[in-house]
Amino acid sequence: MEMQQFHYDNKIVKNFLYATMLWGVVGMLVGLLLAFMFLFPNLTDGISWLSFGRLRPLHTNAVIFAFVGNAIFAGVYYSAQRLLKARMFSDVLSKINFWGWQLIIVSAALTLPLGITTSKEYAELEWPIDIAIALVWVVFGWNLIGTILKRRQRHLYVAIWFYIATFVTVAVLHIFNSLELPVSALKSYSVYAGVQDALVQWWYGHNAVAFFLTTPFLGLMYYFVPKAANRPVYSYRLSIVHFWSLIFIYIWAGPHHLLYTALPEWAQNLGTTFSIMLLMPSWGGMINGLLTLRGAWDKVRTDPVLKFMVVAITGYGMATFEGPTLSLKNVNAIAHFTDWIIAHVHVGALAWNGFLTFGMIYYLVPRLFKTKLYSLGLANLHFWIGTLGIIMYALPMYVAGFTQASMWKQFNPDGTLTYGNFLETVTEIIPMYWMRAIGGTLFITGMLIMIYNVIVTIKQGSKVENELAEAPALERVTKKRTASEGWHTWLERRPIQLTILATVAILIGGIVQIVPTIMVKSNIPTIASVQPYTPLELEGRDIYIREGCVGCHSQMIRPFRSEVERYGEYSKAGEYVYDHPFLWGSKRTGPDLHRVGSKYSDNWHFNHMYDPQSTSSGSIMPRYPWLIKNELDKSQTEAKMKTMVSLGVPYSDEDIAKAQESMAAQGEQIEQNLYSDPDFAKTYEADKKYAAENGEPFVEMKNREITALIAYLQRLGTDIKVEATAQN
């Protein structure tokens, strides 16, 4: 059989590895800064673009899409070429994929700190960047599928199945969740509203975890673990069951993020059912990975690559046991909105994604540079420091989560809340936040050790960008299934059919859940008293979104006695029909705000934003002085309202024509309320006198951003009136 010579493209793999390490450090440093902000709330005092609310989405995007994303591309580009016995389909497409992805990351790093965000978790980037993501992702898929079609290896190995499913599903998720109507070049509103937006977002959010943080890494596991252990995959049959059951079931599980919310009950129950079923294929993958090491456990003692991969697979098993457990309603009632979820997420992110990436880097760098790893000792030191970092991070967060849930739900014998002040909980868990910061410091220290080890290894190696390889040409065979060929064996040599079947498998769950919620009106009963936001409230809501308030405050009161007692009447689906996007939140660092309207005076809100500790002793919320200094930009208000009309919000032509007049009147009323408050007037006059005496500029309280934000906060939860019932 005639052998064909060709070259693997190692340069693209190296580029993605360099980017993985660079963005990994950046993303984790931002995360570490955020961890210390829980301890020192005003660490970046007065710097708007370094505030917690703006940096949190930067951290999540940098770690998920920059660190993990580049690791996926590095692993796929390396393994796909060798599994398919072919150079990537197009060097040009490879370069567009690399530089396009880095440009997207830089765009995120610039826009998110500036408050340019959609606020949708893991999908915060605005519409021009969303389009760029879709285009670059298509380039990646085009390159991958083109390579598959020109392969020299007939049957597609299991890792390739996972890569195909990743490409197809992420494209579908990203496109449907990112449907939005632009207001301007950097502002848009989601086409979905309220309950529907929440369902689509968590269909995307959960499956971004499934198909960006899990399926591609399972593909990498199926390639790198057998390679590092020099053992075949434990079970081919198990890999088939694992793949198809995982991609079919995963897509249904999103609603488990929305249990006890205003989401229709049937959708919640579907999410719970499929989440529990998800345990089986997830653990099937873990078992397949760990049992691949049978007969090679002696190597685990000495080989840091296998050490990292064993802990990674174990972390995957722990996270995928915990996920279905958290989807049980009685467990979710305790865990949701607490730091338990933060612990759960980081076990997956740090152990599964982080450690598998580190193991892959330690495996690839010596091979790409034709040398030995500079120091096994440093690699082992990295492993132990990183492992300790994960433990130091996760365990305190579990304790914090249990503490929060317990304190929030406790009642006195007379029926009052034992811990009526939310801040009592915050004060109690500060020691756990200290331990988390230490754990994060250890984890990033380990990564810096790895980078040093890699740099020295590269320096002592040789530069081989085009690696010579050879394989026989692929001979044509019948398209029909032969008598000796199993159905799946036949499918493994038919990539187009495999891709189509994978697409059908992932579409079914989404269609069953999303279409009825959008199309059947009875799923979201309307409430006549619920009206659109006034122009000033709409502007205030956009400021709330810009500052990332949803990252710490929920707007979803669940139908629990403890929550109704603490926050007010539980939330109804019909209250959110004009919310583009929804702002239910996923973590309560501060109290729920859905019924905060009219609860406090305008002056209280003013002081709370200017200096939270002045109104709430012990608060870990940072100051927002720029909201008092910044003049409110009203230039796009009419355009925003017209966009909302296109989305079904019933603003009349007269409402839009009188928007500026309406904003001025409502703003003046709030300003009068502030001036009429003795405490505000006293502080205001003192500040004015101080500025005059010291020759400093003084900001008059006229048309400020704080006014719009107060208008929005005072509106929250006031559309429905709940009559108090007589107690027997």
mmCIF file of C-alpha atoms in Angstrom, residues 8-14 16 69-83 86-98 136-137 139-144 147 163 220 224 360 364:
data_model
loop_
_atom_site.group_PDB
_atom_site.id
_atom_site.type_symbol
_atom_site.label_atom_id
_atom_site.label_comp_id
_atom_site.label_asym_id
_atom_site.label_seq_id
_atom_site.Cartn_x
_atom_site.Cartn_y
_atom_site.Cartn_z
ATOM 1 C CA TYR A 8 1.103 18.233 10.672
ATOM 2 C CA ASP A 9 0.622 21.927 11.442
ATOM 3 C CA ASN A 10 2.198 22.351 14.885
ATOM 4 C CA LYS A 11 2.439 26.138 14.697
ATOM 5 C CA ILE A 12 -1.317 26.637 15.164
ATOM 6 C CA VAL A 13 -1.272 24.297 18.178
ATOM 7 C CA LYS A 14 1.606 26.261 19.742
ATOM 8 C CA PHE A 16 -3.320 28.320 20.923
ATOM 9 C CA GLY A 69 -11.621 28.127 24.645
ATOM 10 C CA ASN A 70 -8.008 28.382 23.523
ATOM 11 C CA ALA A 71 -7.238 25.076 25.286
ATOM 12 C CA ILE A 72 -10.047 23.414 23.313
ATOM 13 C CA PHE A 73 -8.692 24.728 20.023
ATOM 14 C CA ALA A 74 -5.129 23.669 20.918
ATOM 15 C CA GLY A 75 -6.232 20.146 21.839
ATOM 16 C CA VAL A 76 -8.588 19.748 18.879
ATOM 17 C CA TYR A 77 -6.067 21.024 16.318
ATOM 18 C CA TYR A 78 -3.385 18.691 17.690
ATOM 19 C CA SER A 79 -5.475 15.546 18.141
ATOM 20 C CA ALA A 80 -7.714 15.910 15.070
ATOM 21 C CA GLN A 81 -4.723 16.005 12.697
ATOM 22 C CA ARG A 82 -3.299 12.820 14.205
ATOM 23 C CA LEU A 83 -6.612 10.975 14.496
ATOM 24 C CA ALA A 86 -4.232 14.727 7.719
ATOM 25 C CA ARG A 87 -3.068 18.324 8.033
ATOM 26 C CA MET A 88 -5.830 20.748 8.901
ATOM 27 C CA PHE A 89 -8.024 21.510 5.904
ATOM 28 C CA SER A 90 -6.765 25.100 5.510
ATOM 29 C CA ASP A 91 -3.878 26.971 7.106
ATOM 30 C CA VAL A 92 -5.706 30.215 6.302
ATOM 31 C CA LEU A 93 -8.823 29.080 8.185
ATOM 32 C CA SER A 94 -6.606 28.019 11.109
ATOM 33 C CA LYS A 95 -5.078 31.505 11.267
ATOM 34 C CA ILE A 96 -8.489 33.204 10.977
ATOM 35 C CA ASN A 97 -9.718 30.967 13.801
ATOM 36 C CA PHE A 98 -6.752 31.920 16.007
ATOM 37 C CA VAL A 136 -15.149 32.563 13.878
ATOM 38 C CA TRP A 137 -16.953 29.495 15.200
ATOM 39 C CA VAL A 139 -14.547 29.020 10.457
ATOM 40 C CA PHE A 140 -13.489 26.510 13.133
ATOM 41 C CA GLY A 141 -16.242 24.087 12.101
ATOM 42 C CA TRP A 142 -15.469 24.510 8.404
ATOM 43 C CA ASN A 143 -11.805 23.719 9.105
ATOM 44 C CA LEU A 144 -12.658 20.687 11.266
ATOM 45 C CA THR A 147 -10.197 17.959 7.613
ATOM 46 C CA TYR A 163 -15.707 17.584 18.557
ATOM 47 C CA LEU A 220 -9.647 15.565 24.724
ATOM 48 C CA PHE A 224 -4.879 12.330 25.750
ATOM 49 C CA MET A 360 -2.526 18.472 28.193
ATOM 50 C CA LEU A 364 2.138 18.610 24.408
#
